[in-house]
Coordinates of C-alpha atoms in Angstrom, one line a residue:
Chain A
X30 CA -9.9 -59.5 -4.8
X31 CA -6.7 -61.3 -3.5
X32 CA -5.9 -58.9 -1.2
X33 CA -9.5 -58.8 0.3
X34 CA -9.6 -62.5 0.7
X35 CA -6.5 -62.1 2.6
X36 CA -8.0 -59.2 4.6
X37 CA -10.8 -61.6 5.7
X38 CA -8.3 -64.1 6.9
X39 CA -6.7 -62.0 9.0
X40 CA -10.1 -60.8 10.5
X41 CA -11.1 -64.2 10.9
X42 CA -7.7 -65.6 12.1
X43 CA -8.3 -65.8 15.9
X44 CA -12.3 -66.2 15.5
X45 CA -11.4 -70.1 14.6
X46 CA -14.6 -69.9 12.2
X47 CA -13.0 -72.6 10.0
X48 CA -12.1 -74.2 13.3
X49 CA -15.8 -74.2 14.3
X50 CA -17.0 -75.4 10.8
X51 CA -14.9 -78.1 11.2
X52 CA -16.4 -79.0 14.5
X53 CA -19.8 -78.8 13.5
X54 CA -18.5 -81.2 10.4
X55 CA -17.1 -83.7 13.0
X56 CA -20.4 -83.9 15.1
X57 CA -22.1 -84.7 11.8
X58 CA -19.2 -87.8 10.8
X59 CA -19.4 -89.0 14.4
X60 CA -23.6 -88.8 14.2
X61 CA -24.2 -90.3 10.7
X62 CA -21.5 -93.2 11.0
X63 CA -22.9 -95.6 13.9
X64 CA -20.2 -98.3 15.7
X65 CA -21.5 -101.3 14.1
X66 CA -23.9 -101.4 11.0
X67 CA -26.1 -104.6 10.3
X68 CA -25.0 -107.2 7.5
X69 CA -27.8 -107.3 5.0
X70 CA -27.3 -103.4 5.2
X71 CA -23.7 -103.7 5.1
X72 CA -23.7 -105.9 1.5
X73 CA -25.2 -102.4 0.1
X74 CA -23.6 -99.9 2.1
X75 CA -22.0 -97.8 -0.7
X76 CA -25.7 -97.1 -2.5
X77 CA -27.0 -97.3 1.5
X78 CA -25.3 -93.9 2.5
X79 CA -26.1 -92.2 -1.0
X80 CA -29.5 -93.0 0.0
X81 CA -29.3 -91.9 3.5
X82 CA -26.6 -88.9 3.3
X83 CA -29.1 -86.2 1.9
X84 CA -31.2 -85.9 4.8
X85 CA -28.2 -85.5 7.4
X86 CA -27.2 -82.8 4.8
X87 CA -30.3 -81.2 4.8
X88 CA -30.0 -81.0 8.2
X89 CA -26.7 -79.9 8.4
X90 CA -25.2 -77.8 5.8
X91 CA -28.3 -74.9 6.2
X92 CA -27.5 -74.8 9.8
X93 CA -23.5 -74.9 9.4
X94 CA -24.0 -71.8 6.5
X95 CA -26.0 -70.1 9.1
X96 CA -23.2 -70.3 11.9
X97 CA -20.7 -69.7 8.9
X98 CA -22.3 -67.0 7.2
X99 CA -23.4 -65.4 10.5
X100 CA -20.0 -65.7 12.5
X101 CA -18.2 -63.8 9.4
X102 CA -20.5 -61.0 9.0
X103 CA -21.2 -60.3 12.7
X104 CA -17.8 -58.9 12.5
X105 CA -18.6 -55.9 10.8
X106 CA -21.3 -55.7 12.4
X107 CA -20.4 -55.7 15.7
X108 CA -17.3 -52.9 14.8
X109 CA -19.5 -50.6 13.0
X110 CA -17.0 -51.6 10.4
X111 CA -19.6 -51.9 6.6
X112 CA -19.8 -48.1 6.6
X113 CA -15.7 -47.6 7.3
X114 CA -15.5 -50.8 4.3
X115 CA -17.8 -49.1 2.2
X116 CA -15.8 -45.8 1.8
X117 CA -12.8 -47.7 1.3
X118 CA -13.9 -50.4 -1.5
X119 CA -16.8 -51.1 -3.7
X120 CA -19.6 -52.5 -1.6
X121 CA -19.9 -55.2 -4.7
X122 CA -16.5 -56.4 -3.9
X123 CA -17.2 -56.4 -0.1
X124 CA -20.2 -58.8 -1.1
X125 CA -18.5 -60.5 -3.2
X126 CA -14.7 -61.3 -1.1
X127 CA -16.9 -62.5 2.3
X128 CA -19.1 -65.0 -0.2
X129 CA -16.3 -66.1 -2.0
X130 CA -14.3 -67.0 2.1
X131 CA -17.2 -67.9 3.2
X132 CA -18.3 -70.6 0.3
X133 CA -14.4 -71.9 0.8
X134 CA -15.1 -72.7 4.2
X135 CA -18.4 -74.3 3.2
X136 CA -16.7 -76.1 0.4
X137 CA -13.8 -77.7 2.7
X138 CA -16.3 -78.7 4.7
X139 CA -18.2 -80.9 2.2
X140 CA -15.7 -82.0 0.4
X141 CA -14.3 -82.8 4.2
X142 CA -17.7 -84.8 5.5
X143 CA -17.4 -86.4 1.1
X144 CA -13.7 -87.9 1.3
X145 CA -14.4 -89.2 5.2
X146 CA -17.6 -90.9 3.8
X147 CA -15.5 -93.2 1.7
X148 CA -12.4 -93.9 3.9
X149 CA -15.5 -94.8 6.0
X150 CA -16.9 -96.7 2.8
X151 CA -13.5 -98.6 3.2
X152 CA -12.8 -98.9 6.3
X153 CA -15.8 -100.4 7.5
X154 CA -15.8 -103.1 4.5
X155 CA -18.9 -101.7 2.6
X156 CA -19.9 -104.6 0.1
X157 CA -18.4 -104.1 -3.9
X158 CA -16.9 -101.6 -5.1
X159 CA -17.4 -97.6 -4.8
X160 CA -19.8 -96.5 -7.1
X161 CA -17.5 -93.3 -7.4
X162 CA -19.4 -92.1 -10.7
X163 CA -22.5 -91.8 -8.3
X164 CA -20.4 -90.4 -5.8
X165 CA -19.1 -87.5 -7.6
X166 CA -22.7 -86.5 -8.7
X167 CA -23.6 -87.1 -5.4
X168 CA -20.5 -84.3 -4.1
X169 CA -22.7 -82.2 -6.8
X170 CA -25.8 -82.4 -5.7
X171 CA -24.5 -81.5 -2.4
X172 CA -22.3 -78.7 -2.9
X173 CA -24.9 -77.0 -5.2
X174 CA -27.8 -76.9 -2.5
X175 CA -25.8 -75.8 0.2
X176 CA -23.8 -72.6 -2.3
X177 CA -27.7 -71.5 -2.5
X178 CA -28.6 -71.6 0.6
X179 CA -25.2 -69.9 1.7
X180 CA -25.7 -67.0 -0.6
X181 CA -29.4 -66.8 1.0
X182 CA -27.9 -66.9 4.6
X183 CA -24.9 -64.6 3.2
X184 CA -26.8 -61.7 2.3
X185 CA -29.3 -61.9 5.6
X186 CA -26.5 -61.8 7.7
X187 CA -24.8 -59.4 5.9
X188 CA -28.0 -57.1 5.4
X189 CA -29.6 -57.7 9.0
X190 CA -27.5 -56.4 12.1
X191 CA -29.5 -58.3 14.0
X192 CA -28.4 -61.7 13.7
X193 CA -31.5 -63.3 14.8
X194 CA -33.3 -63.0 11.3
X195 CA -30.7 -64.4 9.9
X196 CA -30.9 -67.5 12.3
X197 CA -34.8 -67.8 12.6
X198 CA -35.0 -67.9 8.6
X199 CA -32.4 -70.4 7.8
X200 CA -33.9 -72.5 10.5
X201 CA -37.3 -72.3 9.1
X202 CA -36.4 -72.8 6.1
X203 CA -34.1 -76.2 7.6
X204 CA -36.7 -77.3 9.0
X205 CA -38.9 -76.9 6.3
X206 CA -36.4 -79.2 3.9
X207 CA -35.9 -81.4 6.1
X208 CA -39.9 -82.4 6.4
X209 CA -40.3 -82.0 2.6
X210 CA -37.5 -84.5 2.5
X211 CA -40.6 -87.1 3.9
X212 CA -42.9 -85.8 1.1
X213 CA -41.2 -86.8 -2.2
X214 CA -44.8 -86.3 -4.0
X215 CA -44.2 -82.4 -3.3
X216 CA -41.7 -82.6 -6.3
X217 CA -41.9 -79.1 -7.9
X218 CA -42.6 -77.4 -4.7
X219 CA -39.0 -79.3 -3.0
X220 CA -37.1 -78.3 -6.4
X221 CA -38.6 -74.5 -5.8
X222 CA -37.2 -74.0 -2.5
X223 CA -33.3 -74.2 -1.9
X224 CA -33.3 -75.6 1.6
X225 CA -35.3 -79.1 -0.1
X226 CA -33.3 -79.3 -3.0
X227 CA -31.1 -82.0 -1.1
X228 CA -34.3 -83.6 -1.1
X229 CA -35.2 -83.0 -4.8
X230 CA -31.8 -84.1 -6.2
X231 CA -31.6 -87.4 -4.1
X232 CA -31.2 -90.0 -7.1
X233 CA -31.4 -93.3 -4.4
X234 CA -34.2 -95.3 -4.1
X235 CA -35.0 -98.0 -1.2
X236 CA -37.2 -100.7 -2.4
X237 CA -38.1 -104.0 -0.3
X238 CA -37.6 -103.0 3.2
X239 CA -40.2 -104.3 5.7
X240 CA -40.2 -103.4 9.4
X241 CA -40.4 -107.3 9.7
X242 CA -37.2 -108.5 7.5
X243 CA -35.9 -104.6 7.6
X244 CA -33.0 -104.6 5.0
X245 CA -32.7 -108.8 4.2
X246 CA -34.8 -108.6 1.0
X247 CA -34.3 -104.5 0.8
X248 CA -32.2 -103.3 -2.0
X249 CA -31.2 -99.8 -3.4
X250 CA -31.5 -98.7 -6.9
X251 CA -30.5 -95.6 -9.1
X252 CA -33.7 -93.4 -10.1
X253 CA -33.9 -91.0 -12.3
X254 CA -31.5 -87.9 -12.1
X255 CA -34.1 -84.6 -11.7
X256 CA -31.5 -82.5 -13.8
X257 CA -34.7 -80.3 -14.4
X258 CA -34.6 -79.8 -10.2
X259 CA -30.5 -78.9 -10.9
X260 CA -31.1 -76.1 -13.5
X261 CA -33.7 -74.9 -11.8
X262 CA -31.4 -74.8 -8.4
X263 CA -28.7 -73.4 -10.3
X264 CA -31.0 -70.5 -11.6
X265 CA -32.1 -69.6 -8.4
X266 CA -28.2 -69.4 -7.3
X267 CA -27.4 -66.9 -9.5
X268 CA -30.7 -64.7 -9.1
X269 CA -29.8 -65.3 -5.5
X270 CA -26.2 -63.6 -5.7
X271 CA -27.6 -60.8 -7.8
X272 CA -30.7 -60.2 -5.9
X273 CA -28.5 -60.7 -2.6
X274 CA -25.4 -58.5 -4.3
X275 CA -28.1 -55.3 -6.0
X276 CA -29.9 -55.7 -2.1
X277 CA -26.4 -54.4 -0.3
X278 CA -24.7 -52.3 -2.3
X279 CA -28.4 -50.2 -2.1
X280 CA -28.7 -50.8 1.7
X281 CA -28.3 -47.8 4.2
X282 CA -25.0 -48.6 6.1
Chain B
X13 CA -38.4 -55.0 41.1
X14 CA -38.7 -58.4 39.2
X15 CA -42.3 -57.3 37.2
X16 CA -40.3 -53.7 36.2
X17 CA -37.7 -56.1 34.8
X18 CA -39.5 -58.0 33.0
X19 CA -41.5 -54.6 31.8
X20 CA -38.2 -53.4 30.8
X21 CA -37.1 -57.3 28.9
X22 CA -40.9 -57.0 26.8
X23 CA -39.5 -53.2 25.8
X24 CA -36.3 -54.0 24.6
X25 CA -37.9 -56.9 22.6
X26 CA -40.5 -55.1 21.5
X27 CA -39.1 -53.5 18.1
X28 CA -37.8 -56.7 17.4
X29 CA -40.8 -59.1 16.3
X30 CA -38.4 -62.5 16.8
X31 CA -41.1 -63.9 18.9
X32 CA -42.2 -64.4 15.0
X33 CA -40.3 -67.0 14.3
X34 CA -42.0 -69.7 16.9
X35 CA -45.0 -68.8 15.7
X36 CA -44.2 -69.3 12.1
X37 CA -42.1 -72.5 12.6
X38 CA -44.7 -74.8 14.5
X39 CA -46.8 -74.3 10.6
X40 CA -44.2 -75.6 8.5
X41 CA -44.6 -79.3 10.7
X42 CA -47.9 -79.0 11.3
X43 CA -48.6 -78.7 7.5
X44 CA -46.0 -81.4 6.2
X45 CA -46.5 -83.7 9.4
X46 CA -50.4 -83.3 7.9
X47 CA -50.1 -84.2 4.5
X48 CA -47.2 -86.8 5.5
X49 CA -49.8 -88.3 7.8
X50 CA -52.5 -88.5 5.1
X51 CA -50.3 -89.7 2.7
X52 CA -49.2 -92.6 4.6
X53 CA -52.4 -92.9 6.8
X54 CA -52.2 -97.0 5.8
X55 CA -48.8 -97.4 7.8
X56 CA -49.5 -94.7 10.9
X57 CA -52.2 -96.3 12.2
X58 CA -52.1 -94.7 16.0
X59 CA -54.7 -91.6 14.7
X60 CA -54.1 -88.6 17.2
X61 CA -50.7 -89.9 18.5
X62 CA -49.5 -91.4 14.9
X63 CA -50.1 -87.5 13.4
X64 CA -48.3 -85.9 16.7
X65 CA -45.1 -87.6 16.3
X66 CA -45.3 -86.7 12.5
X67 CA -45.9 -83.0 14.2
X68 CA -43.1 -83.2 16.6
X69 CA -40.5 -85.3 15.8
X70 CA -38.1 -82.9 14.3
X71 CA -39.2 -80.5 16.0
X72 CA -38.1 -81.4 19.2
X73 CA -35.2 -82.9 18.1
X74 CA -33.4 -80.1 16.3
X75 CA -35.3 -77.4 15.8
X76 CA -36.8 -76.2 19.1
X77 CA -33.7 -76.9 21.0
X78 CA -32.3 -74.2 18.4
X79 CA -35.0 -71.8 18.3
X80 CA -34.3 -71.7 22.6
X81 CA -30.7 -71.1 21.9
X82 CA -31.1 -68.5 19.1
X83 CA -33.9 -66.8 21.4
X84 CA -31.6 -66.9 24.3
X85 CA -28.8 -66.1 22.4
X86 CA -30.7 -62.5 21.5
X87 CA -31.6 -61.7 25.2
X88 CA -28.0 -61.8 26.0
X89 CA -27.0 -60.2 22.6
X90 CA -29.0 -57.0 23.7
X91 CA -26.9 -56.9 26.5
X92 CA -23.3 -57.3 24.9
X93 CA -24.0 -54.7 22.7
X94 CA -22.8 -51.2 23.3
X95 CA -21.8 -51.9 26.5
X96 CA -25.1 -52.2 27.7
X97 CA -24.3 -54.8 30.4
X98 CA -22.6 -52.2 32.1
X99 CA -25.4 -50.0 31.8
X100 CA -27.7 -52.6 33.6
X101 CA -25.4 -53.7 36.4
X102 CA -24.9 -49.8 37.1
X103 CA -28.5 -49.6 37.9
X104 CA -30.3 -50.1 40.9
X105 CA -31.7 -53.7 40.7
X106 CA -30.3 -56.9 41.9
X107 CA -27.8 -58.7 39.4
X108 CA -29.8 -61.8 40.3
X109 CA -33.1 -60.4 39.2
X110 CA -31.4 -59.7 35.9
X111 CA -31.1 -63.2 35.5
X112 CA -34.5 -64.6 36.5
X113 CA -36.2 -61.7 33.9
X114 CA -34.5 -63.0 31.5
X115 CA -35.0 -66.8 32.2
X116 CA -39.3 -66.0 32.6
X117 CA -39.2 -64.1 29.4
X118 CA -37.5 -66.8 27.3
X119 CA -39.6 -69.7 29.2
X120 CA -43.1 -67.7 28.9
X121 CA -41.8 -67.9 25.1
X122 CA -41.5 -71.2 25.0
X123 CA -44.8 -71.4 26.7
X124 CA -46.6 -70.2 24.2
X125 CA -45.0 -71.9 21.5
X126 CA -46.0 -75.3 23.2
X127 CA -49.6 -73.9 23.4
X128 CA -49.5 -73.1 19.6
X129 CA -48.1 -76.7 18.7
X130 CA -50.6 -77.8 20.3
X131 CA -53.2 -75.8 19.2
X132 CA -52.2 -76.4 15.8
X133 CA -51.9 -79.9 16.5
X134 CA -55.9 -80.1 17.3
X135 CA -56.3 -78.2 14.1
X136 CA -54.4 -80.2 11.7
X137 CA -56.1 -83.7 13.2
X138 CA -60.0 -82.3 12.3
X139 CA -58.7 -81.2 8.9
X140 CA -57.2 -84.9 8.5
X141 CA -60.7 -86.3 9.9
X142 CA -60.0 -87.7 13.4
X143 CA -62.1 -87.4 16.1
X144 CA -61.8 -86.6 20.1
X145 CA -58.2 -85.5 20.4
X146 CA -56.9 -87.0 23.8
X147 CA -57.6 -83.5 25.8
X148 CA -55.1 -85.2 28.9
X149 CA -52.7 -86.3 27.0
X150 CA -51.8 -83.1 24.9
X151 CA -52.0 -81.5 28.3
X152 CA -49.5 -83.5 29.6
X153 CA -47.2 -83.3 26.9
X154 CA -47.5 -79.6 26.7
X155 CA -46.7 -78.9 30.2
X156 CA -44.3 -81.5 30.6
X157 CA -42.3 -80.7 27.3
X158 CA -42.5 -76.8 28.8
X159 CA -41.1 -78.3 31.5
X160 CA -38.1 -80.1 30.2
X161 CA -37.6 -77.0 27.6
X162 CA -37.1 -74.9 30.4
X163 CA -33.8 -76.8 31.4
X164 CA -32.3 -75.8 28.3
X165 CA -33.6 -72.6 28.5
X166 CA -32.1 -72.1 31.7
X167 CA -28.7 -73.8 30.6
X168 CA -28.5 -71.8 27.1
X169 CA -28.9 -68.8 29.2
X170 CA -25.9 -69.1 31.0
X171 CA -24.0 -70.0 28.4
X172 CA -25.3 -66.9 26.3
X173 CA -24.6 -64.4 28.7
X174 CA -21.0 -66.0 28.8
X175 CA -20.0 -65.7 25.6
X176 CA -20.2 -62.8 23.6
X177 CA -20.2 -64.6 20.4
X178 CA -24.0 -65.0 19.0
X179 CA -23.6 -68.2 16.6
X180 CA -21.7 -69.7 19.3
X181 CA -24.0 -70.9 21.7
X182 CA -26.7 -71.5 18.8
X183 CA -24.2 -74.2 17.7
X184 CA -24.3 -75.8 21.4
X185 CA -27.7 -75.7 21.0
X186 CA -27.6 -77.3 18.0
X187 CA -24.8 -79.8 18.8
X188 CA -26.8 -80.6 22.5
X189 CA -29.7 -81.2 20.4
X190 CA -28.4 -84.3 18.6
X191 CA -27.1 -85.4 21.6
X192 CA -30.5 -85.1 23.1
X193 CA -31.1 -87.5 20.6
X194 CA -28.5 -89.6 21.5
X195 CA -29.2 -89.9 24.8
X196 CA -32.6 -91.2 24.3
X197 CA -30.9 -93.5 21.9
X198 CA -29.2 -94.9 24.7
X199 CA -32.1 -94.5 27.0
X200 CA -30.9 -91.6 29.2
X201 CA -34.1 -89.3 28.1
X202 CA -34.9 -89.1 31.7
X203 CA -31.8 -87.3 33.3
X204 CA -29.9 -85.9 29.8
X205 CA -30.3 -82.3 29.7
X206 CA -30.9 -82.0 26.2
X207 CA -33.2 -85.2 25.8
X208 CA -36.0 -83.9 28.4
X209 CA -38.0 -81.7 25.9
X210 CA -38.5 -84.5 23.8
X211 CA -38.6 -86.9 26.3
X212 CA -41.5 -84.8 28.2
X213 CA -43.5 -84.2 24.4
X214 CA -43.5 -88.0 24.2
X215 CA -42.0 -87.2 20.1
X216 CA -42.0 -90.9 19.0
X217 CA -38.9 -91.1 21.2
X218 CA -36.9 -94.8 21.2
X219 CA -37.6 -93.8 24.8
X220 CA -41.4 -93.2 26.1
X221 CA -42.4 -91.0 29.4
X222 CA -44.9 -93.8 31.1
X223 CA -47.2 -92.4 33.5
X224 CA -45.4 -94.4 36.4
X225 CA -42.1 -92.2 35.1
X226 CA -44.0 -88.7 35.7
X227 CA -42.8 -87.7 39.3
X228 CA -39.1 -88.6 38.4
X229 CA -39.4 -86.6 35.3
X230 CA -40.7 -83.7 37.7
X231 CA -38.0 -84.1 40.1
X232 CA -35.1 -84.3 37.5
X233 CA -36.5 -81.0 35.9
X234 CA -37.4 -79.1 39.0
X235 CA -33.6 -80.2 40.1
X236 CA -32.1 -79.1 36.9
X237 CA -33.9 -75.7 37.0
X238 CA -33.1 -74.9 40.6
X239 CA -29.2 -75.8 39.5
X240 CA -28.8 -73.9 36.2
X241 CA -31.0 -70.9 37.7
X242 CA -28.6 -71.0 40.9
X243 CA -25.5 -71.0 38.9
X244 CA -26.8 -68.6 36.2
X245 CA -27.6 -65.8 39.0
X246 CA -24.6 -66.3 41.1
X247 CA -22.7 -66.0 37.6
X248 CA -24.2 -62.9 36.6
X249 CA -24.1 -61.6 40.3
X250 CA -20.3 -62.1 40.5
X251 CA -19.6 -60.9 36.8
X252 CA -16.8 -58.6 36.1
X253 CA -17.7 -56.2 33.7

């Protein structure tokens, strides 16, 4: 598996797709972190961007595993290169060795956009302390979400040569998380489908806030943790991998 | 020679149902912007125009600028493939023409995707219970969000035919369309590329298309289209392949 790890790091060496990632990741810092934020908001600001960062993630991650995903499988594609792979090595390990590269991409990435949050955090003189307990469950609940919806966008990508069902379904399926995002009394059917789940596993509440007196009297609080929502996403993750893993190694290259 | 062109775009196209996609997309707002809207029906209080923001907000911002550049994106990927480029520039037809089929046939799609927004817009506001939809109104924000769609069109096109990469110019779409944002943000709707679809739907934009603001939003478009179209044909026309 080493070795074809290695392999797709020299195929990917001057494609700059971690390079890319990275950019995207940098568009999202500079969007979600505004010059100046407002006082009342800034006494809270630690619970504040726990509240706020799951819907830029739902936003962003599905549409950064889409470029991902896409930009590391339209290599073979674009070479005729799965048949040539496929006489050489097991099409599981194939599967498995451009998931793997592609998820450590991903991963850098969140845990990238994760650590900047809190230099952020400090730098900007968020009120108290970090909550970093909520903080690493919050680096949970994001990195599970978007390995689910990276497996999804793996195997399309890897499965379609055309690219653009790859693209249109991940997109959909963006946008439909990010409007269930708006609908938290669609609990079972946001915990059902991976691109919500940022949604579903959101543990911040905002309670208080008034278009009038907007955060003065507002304050955050800790809701309940869906765990039920996590299982449920984890479940779907590995039926995912097999489904997506069974689906490829049966495909006609 | 354009019409055979455009023949020839609907043939290549036609094995390839991606014209799917913006049909199923506008649903998936035009269902949650629905139940959103009925859900908080106590807070939007604007009827027809409080449940098409809730239809288009994200839509315009994110999504539709995406769906442009994936669809432009696979025009030009048909051509990068297997050297076909060079199989169409070998052929009798002016390199310009190439171009301009290619620019209709994504902005006829975008065309109908307005029509179907809007049509499921209608829809969605009898099932909710309103009354009289504002006929004039959706009119205007369907033509003039075609409009201001079709300078992104245009400018995604050029960019797609430039690079070979596919994701590429999908994450300029992507990355212009949170820009568009910004720059409505910072009222600049009216002349920021990205910002006119939006702008020109009226989506509960910080910055609102008043009726006074209609012939400059016609001239910056118009101007825009002339530019990138100009640019995108003498590209293509001077192309090394």
């Amino acid at each position: 598996m080493i070795k074809l790890l290695k392999c797709e790091f020299m195929k990917t060496r001057r494609r700059y797709v971690l390079l890319s990632a990275l950019a995207v990741t940098a568009v999202m810092l500079c969007w979600i972190y505004p010059d100046n934020y407002k006082e009342d908001f800034l006494r809270m600001a630690w619970m504040g961007s726990l509240y706020e960062l799951p819907l830029v993630n739902s936003i962003f991650m599905p549409l950064l595993s889409v470029i991902v995903a896409s930009r590391l499988c339209d290599i073979e594609h674009k070479g005729n290169m799965l048949r040539q792979l496929a006489v050489s090595q097991e099409r599981g390990r194939i599967y498995d060795a451009k998931l793997i590269y592609g998820l450590m991409i991903m991963t850098v990435c969140v845990l990238i956009s994760w650590a900047m949050t809190i230099a952020f955090g400090y730098h900007a003189d968020f009120g108290g302390a970090v909550p970093i307990k909520l903080y690493i469950l919050y680096l949970l609940f994001t990195l599970t979400p978007t390995a689910a919806v990276y497996i999804f966008q793996h195997t399309a990508s890897l499965c379609f040569r055309n690219q653009a069902v790859a693209f249109f379904s991940g997109v959909i399926g963006t946008f439909f998380g990010v409007c269930s995002m708006f609908l938290p009394q669609l609990s079972t059917l946001r915990s059902l489908f991976i691109w919500s789940c940022y949604g579903a596993l959101d543990f911040v509440g905002l309670f208080g806030w008034s278009k009038e007196n907007r955060y003065k009297f507002a304050h955050f609080e800790v809701m309940g943790i869906d765990w039920k929502a996590f299982a449920i996403l984890v479940l779907i993750c590995i039926a995912l991998y097999i489904a997506g893993r069974e689906f490829f190694k049966r495909k006609e290259l | 020679m354009l019409i055979k062109l455009l023949k020839a775009e609907r043939m290549k196209l036609r094995r390839s149902p991606v014209w799917l996609a913006f049909i199923i997309m506008p649903i998936v707002p035009a269902l949650l912007g629905t139940a959103n809207y009925v859900y908080q029906r106590a807070i939007l209080t604007k009827e027809w125009l409080s449940l098409w923001t809730q239809h288009t907000l994200f839509t315009d911002y994110f999504f539709l600028p995406i769906m442009l550049g994936i669809y432009c994106a696979y025009l030009a990927r048909l051509e990068h493939a297997v050297g076909n480029l060079n199989k169409l520039f070998s052929l009798p037809v002016k390199r310009t023409s190439i171009f301009f089929a290619k620019l209709i046939t994504a902005a006829s799609m975008l065309l109908l995707s307005e029509i179907w927004i809007c049509v499921l817009f209608v829809l969605s506001g009898y099932i909710a219970g309103l009354t009289s939809p504002p006929w004039l109104s959706i009119a205007q924000w369907c033509i003039f969000g075609t409009l201001g769609g079709m300078v992104i069109v245009a400018l995604q096109l050029i960019i797609s035919m430039n690079i070979k990469s596919f994701a590429l110019p999908v994450a300029i779409a992507f990355a212009g369309g949170l820009s568009g944002l910004a720059g409505l943000a910072k009222n600049l709707g009216h002349i920021w590329i990205y910002s006119l679809l939006s702008y020109g739907m009226n989506a509960n934009a910080p910055q609102e298309l008043e009726k006074s603001g209609y012939p400059q939003f016609v001239i910056v478009c118009v101007v825009y289209i002339i530019l990138f179209t100009s640019v995108g044909a003498v590209i293509t026309a001077k192309k090394d392949v």
